[in-house]
Amino acid sequence: MVVFSLILTDGNTKDIEIIAERTSAGKTEQAALAIATHCGFDFVKDRDVDVVQQVTVRDL
């Protein structure tokens, strides 16, 4: 399971469940990293990715 947590300016956290992890094959995590990098947001993951995929904002 891939879950993203958005920490809002008021301190609240919104968790978003995206896709089953085996289905994403690392693409969802890389898409999140590309978006965070493009927007200048911090990106934290709770573990190493199993598969490295090259995904850019253009791919989205």
PDB file of C-alpha atoms in Angstrom:
ATOM      1  CA  MET A   1       0.000   0.000   0.000  1.00  0.00           C
ATOM      2  CA  VAL A   2       1.307   3.450  -0.868  1.00  0.00           C
ATOM      3  CA  VAL A   3       0.110   6.239   1.410  1.00  0.00           C
ATOM      4  CA  PHE A   4       1.013   9.906   1.127  1.00  0.00           C
ATOM      5  CA  SER A   5       0.658  12.231   4.089  1.00  0.00           C
ATOM      6  CA  LEU A   6       0.148  15.910   3.430  1.00  0.00           C
ATOM      7  CA  ILE A   7       0.990  18.076   6.420  1.00  0.00           C
ATOM      8  CA  LEU A   8      -1.076  21.245   6.109  1.00  0.00           C
ATOM      9  CA  THR A   9      -0.106  24.710   7.327  1.00  0.00           C
ATOM     10  CA  ASP A  10      -2.502  24.422  10.281  1.00  0.00           C
ATOM     11  CA  GLY A  11      -0.699  21.259  11.447  1.00  0.00           C
ATOM     12  CA  ASN A  12      -3.384  18.809  10.338  1.00  0.00           C
ATOM     13  CA  THR A  13      -2.314  15.751   8.380  1.00  0.00           C
ATOM     14  CA  LYS A  14      -4.252  14.272   5.471  1.00  0.00           C
ATOM     15  CA  ASP A  15      -3.359  10.716   4.455  1.00  0.00           C
ATOM     16  CA  ILE A  16      -4.035   9.671   0.874  1.00  0.00           C
ATOM     17  CA  GLU A  17      -4.033   5.988  -0.052  1.00  0.00           C
ATOM     18  CA  ILE A  18      -3.022   5.753  -3.704  1.00  0.00           C
ATOM     19  CA  ILE A  19      -2.484   2.253  -5.042  1.00  0.00           C
ATOM     20  CA  ALA A  20      -1.500  -1.240  -4.099  1.00  0.00           C
ATOM     21  CA  GLU A  21       2.298  -1.316  -3.830  1.00  0.00           C
ATOM     22  CA  ARG A  22       2.864  -4.297  -6.088  1.00  0.00           C
ATOM     23  CA  THR A  23       0.819  -2.619  -8.804  1.00  0.00           C
ATOM     24  CA  SER A  24       2.824   0.611  -8.695  1.00  0.00           C
ATOM     25  CA  ALA A  25       6.248  -1.082  -9.071  1.00  0.00           C
ATOM     26  CA  GLY A  26       7.909   2.010  -7.602  1.00  0.00           C
ATOM     27  CA  LYS A  27       6.317   4.439 -10.057  1.00  0.00           C
ATOM     28  CA  THR A  28       3.976   6.012  -7.513  1.00  0.00           C
ATOM     29  CA  GLU A  29       6.805   6.763  -5.101  1.00  0.00           C
ATOM     30  CA  GLN A  30       8.906   8.259  -7.883  1.00  0.00           C
ATOM     31  CA  ALA A  31       5.947  10.356  -9.066  1.00  0.00           C
ATOM     32  CA  ALA A  32       5.538  11.715  -5.529  1.00  0.00           C
ATOM     33  CA  LEU A  33       9.246  12.544  -5.387  1.00  0.00           C
ATOM     34  CA  ALA A  34       9.067  14.318  -8.767  1.00  0.00           C
ATOM     35  CA  ILE A  35       6.075  16.395  -7.641  1.00  0.00           C
ATOM     36  CA  ALA A  36       7.678  17.275  -4.300  1.00  0.00           C
ATOM     37  CA  THR A  37      10.954  18.244  -5.965  1.00  0.00           C
ATOM     38  CA  HIS A  38       9.206  20.372  -8.589  1.00  0.00           C
ATOM     39  CA  CYS A  39       7.115  22.166  -5.935  1.00  0.00           C
ATOM     40  CA  GLY A  40       9.996  22.576  -3.496  1.00  0.00           C
ATOM     41  CA  PHE A  41       8.329  20.379  -0.840  1.00  0.00           C
ATOM     42  CA  ASP A  42      10.119  18.067   1.555  1.00  0.00           C
ATOM     43  CA  PHE A  43       9.773  14.393   0.637  1.00  0.00           C
ATOM     44  CA  VAL A  44      10.185  11.701   3.271  1.00  0.00           C
ATOM     45  CA  LYS A  45       9.672   7.994   2.698  1.00  0.00           C
ATOM     46  CA  ASP A  46       9.465   5.405   5.433  1.00  0.00           C
ATOM     47  CA  ARG A  47      11.669   2.828   3.680  1.00  0.00           C
ATOM     48  CA  ASP A  48      13.835   2.260   0.644  1.00  0.00           C
ATOM     49  CA  VAL A  49      12.020   1.633  -2.615  1.00  0.00           C
ATOM     50  CA  ASP A  50      12.122  -1.902  -3.967  1.00  0.00           C
ATOM     51  CA  VAL A  51      12.326  -0.867  -7.606  1.00  0.00           C
ATOM     52  CA  VAL A  52      13.913   2.304  -8.952  1.00  0.00           C
ATOM     53  CA  GLN A  53      11.883   3.953 -11.699  1.00  0.00           C
ATOM     54  CA  GLN A  54      12.755   7.174 -13.474  1.00  0.00           C
ATOM     55  CA  VAL A  55       9.631   9.350 -13.402  1.00  0.00           C
ATOM     56  CA  THR A  56       9.627  13.082 -14.104  1.00  0.00           C
ATOM     57  CA  VAL A  57       6.921  15.741 -13.837  1.00  0.00           C
ATOM     58  CA  ARG A  58       6.606  15.585 -17.618  1.00  0.00           C
ATOM     59  CA  ASP A  59       5.584  11.911 -17.361  1.00  0.00           C
ATOM     60  CA  LEU A  60       2.681  12.840 -15.107  1.00  0.00           C
TER      61      LEU A  60
END
